[in-house]
Structures are given as C-alpha cells and as structure tokens.
C-alpha cells in the first residue's frame, strides 16, 4: 500500500504543475506551438513527421484534461485543429486524410463507448450500424436505386446534408431492433448475439443482389455522390487550394471535426445526466438497479439506440468520402478494431475512447506501414531482416498482444474514467491490506501443540 501511494503521489507531484495554474497555460501554448512549427516546416511524409503528427493530435486531449479556462481550450482547439492542421493538409494531403479517418473512428469509438463503457453491454456487431448508414446513402445517391425500381432515380447530391439526419434515424431504429431481442442476455451470450447480428448485416449486403438488386452484392456500390460545395468558387479565388480533391479533403475534415465535437458534447452531457447514472447502475449491478426502480428495458434500448445513431451518421459520411463501399468493409474485424479502441483508451472514459481511436488509427494507417517501409529499406541495404516479416501483416497479432499487456499492467485503460480508476485502486489497496493483515496476524500460543 505504501509503495502504491508513494508512486501515485510522485506522479501527481510531476504532473500537477503542468495541468493547472499559470504553468499549465505556458506548457500547453508551447506544446501546441512547437508541434505546429515542426509540422509546417517539415511536410514530408516520413517517420519523424508521423511522430510529431501523433503528438500534435494528442495535445488536444492533454488540453481537454488540463485545469485551464474553457476559453483557453477553445482558442487552442481553433488554432490547432481549425488553422494549423488544415494548412498542413494543403502541404501534405496524406495527413489530412489520416486525421479525417481518425475523426471517423473517434466518433464510432464514442458511440460504442456508450453501449460498452456506460451501460456495460458487450456489442461485437457495432459495425452493422455503420454499414446501414453507408448503404443508405450509397443506394439512394447512385443509379443503384434504379435497380430496385426503374422509375426511381438518384437523389440530388445536396440531399447529402438531410441524409446525415436520415442516417442517424436509421442507426437509431436499427439499434432498437438489435436491443429488443437481447434485453435478457448478458456477458458472453450478449456478445455472441451481437456478433451474429453484425455478420447477418454483412451477409445480407453480400447476397441482396437477387432477385432484386438492392446492394449490388459482393461487387459493392461505386461512384457514390459527394455533396456540392457551396463556397468552392470563393475558396478558389483565394488561391489557397485549386484542386477539387484537396477541397473535398478539407470539406470532409471540417465536417468530421464538427460531428466529433457534437458527439463529445452529447456523450458528456449524457454521462453526467440521470440517464448516464442509470446506465452506470445497470453496468455495476443490474439486479440492484432494477430493485431501485431503474427501467432496465428503456435504458438498455436507449444505450443501443444512441450508440448506433452516431455510427449511422458516420456511415453516410464514410460512403460519400470513399466513393465506394462493399460488404468486406463492414466485417467482424472492423467491429473488433473499434472495441479495441474503447478498451485500450479506457471503458467509460470519453477522452480515453478518443485516445484509443487515435492510437489504433495511427497504428493501422500510418505507423505500421511506415515501420514496414523502413524495414524494407533496411533489407535493401543488407540488414539481416527476414524478407517475410512485414508489420502490416501482423496487425491483428500486435493488437492482440497490446490488449493482453493492457489487461495485465493497466486493466482500466490508458486514460480511465475517474470512477473506474478509483474502484481499481480500492480493490488493489484492499488486497494489499488483506495480505498485510495475514502477514501481521499473531500466531496462536497453542498452535505448536
């Protein structure tokens, strides 16, 4: 107990001056400014830029948890995410695309965190809601709709904006349909049923090309429409970006950024509301929660519906951004990836889910491919590295090992929820006290007889 308390106090003594007071303002300003200068002055696609880019994104989470004024956080966020990163994206489009993908999976991780972290409902089919929103826009915005009924035609591209709401509603309805059959299930049984639901959606999308061709089967849907950009001519006149692809990269980046901010606000308000407390009670002890008068059915359905609605919105954005979707895009591994983000960051923690999403996305899209490229260069230079070794081919193994290590050394996650951290430390302290009591227990005088 003494060792745990002293180490915790040492960590607090190191981080306290940088997380509150005047030192926090200077530290955050220098942190963001230094990362911004390093990014803008070195826009090349290389390992050093990757590291600075990850540190730059993590600076927003550090600011989020620091005890500084809200206006200062807003100024830092607008400067870093609204000015520096888009400008850096005009110098190197690869990184703005990675940031957009990280934002998409951040929203998905926050949505799954509502189901798994807040309500304690293990969902292995979360990607199904993502697929529903993507296929909705993919079908209605392309000539695929004419395969269903020749009299119908694709909707106008401007309908993309109303379809964000439609995707939210479709995800919500699908979440309720999933929640109804699994209300009485818990633990492994719930995981198996939700896993089956996710696979059913993928198989249906793969086979729903006959007798009526709705999803175009395994070939997927191509040439998905993008929304019209209202201020394209004004941006072109400024001379900042002339390429339409660059313009759409910036458009989707800002759109995803707005959706992420709205998602964080909604999830944070829910967590600290009566609904969030009811979810927490169900997660800790469902029988006791029902005995206290918490409506179990309504709360579980609400968790599934709210979590699924975020995925439905991002499905519409993802389909329009990628221009092509097919069933393998929404397989089981995608759901597991999102669950890894939640577990790695810390279940029930909003900044933890965001941190997990950033780390996993960076590993998947940026860091592992960059390490593979470095290893290939070393192999070409004659380094004794097996040619069969490619980190991108062992991605699932690395994620699995990462989770095992997390469960052993930090089961509450990298950025845990405060209540979960306290509970975890209380358990550890109680176990240590019990061991101390056993060691200090006096031996009975008659024990040797």
Coordinates of C-alpha atoms in Angstrom, one line a residue, residues 109-126 129 175-176 178-195 275 278-286 295-308 335 339 342-343 347-348 420:
X109 CA -15.5 4.6 -30.5
X110 CA -17.5 7.2 -28.6
X111 CA -20.7 5.6 -29.8
X112 CA -19.6 2.1 -28.8
X113 CA -18.3 3.5 -25.5
X114 CA -21.9 4.5 -24.7
X115 CA -23.0 0.8 -25.1
X116 CA -20.0 -1.0 -23.7
X117 CA -18.4 1.6 -21.3
X118 CA -21.5 3.3 -19.9
X119 CA -24.2 0.6 -20.0
X120 CA -21.9 -2.4 -19.8
X121 CA -23.4 -4.2 -22.8
X122 CA -20.8 -6.0 -24.8
X123 CA -21.5 -5.3 -28.5
X124 CA -19.4 -7.2 -31.2
X125 CA -21.7 -6.2 -34.1
X126 CA -21.4 -2.4 -33.9
X129 CA -25.0 0.3 -37.8
X175 CA -30.1 -0.1 -32.6
X176 CA -33.6 -0.6 -31.1
X178 CA -31.0 -5.2 -32.1
X179 CA -31.7 -4.2 -28.5
X180 CA -35.2 -5.8 -28.3
X181 CA -34.2 -9.5 -28.7
X182 CA -31.2 -9.2 -26.3
X183 CA -32.7 -7.5 -23.3
X184 CA -32.4 -10.5 -21.1
X185 CA -28.9 -11.5 -22.2
X186 CA -25.7 -10.6 -20.5
X187 CA -22.0 -11.2 -20.9
X188 CA -20.9 -13.8 -23.4
X189 CA -24.4 -14.6 -24.6
X190 CA -24.9 -10.9 -25.4
X191 CA -21.6 -10.8 -27.2
X192 CA -22.5 -13.9 -29.3
X193 CA -25.9 -12.5 -30.4
X194 CA -24.5 -9.0 -31.3
X195 CA -21.7 -10.7 -33.2
X275 CA -29.6 8.6 -17.9
X278 CA -28.9 4.8 -14.7
X279 CA -26.5 3.2 -17.3
X280 CA -23.8 3.1 -14.7
X281 CA -26.1 1.4 -12.2
X282 CA -27.1 -1.2 -14.7
X283 CA -23.4 -1.8 -15.6
X284 CA -22.4 -2.3 -12.0
X285 CA -25.3 -4.4 -10.8
X286 CA -28.4 -4.9 -12.9
X295 CA -36.3 1.0 -16.0
X296 CA -33.9 -1.7 -17.4
X297 CA -35.7 -2.2 -20.8
X298 CA -35.9 1.5 -21.6
X299 CA -32.3 2.3 -20.5
X300 CA -30.8 -0.6 -22.5
X301 CA -32.7 0.2 -25.6
X302 CA -31.7 3.9 -25.2
X303 CA -28.0 2.8 -25.0
X304 CA -28.2 0.7 -28.1
X305 CA -30.1 3.4 -30.0
X306 CA -27.9 6.3 -29.1
X307 CA -24.7 4.4 -29.7
X308 CA -26.0 3.2 -33.1
X335 CA -16.1 -4.2 -35.0
X339 CA -13.8 -2.3 -29.5
X342 CA -12.6 1.6 -26.4
X343 CA -10.7 -1.0 -24.2
X347 CA -14.1 1.9 -21.0
X348 CA -16.5 4.6 -19.8
X420 CA -13.2 3.2 -12.6

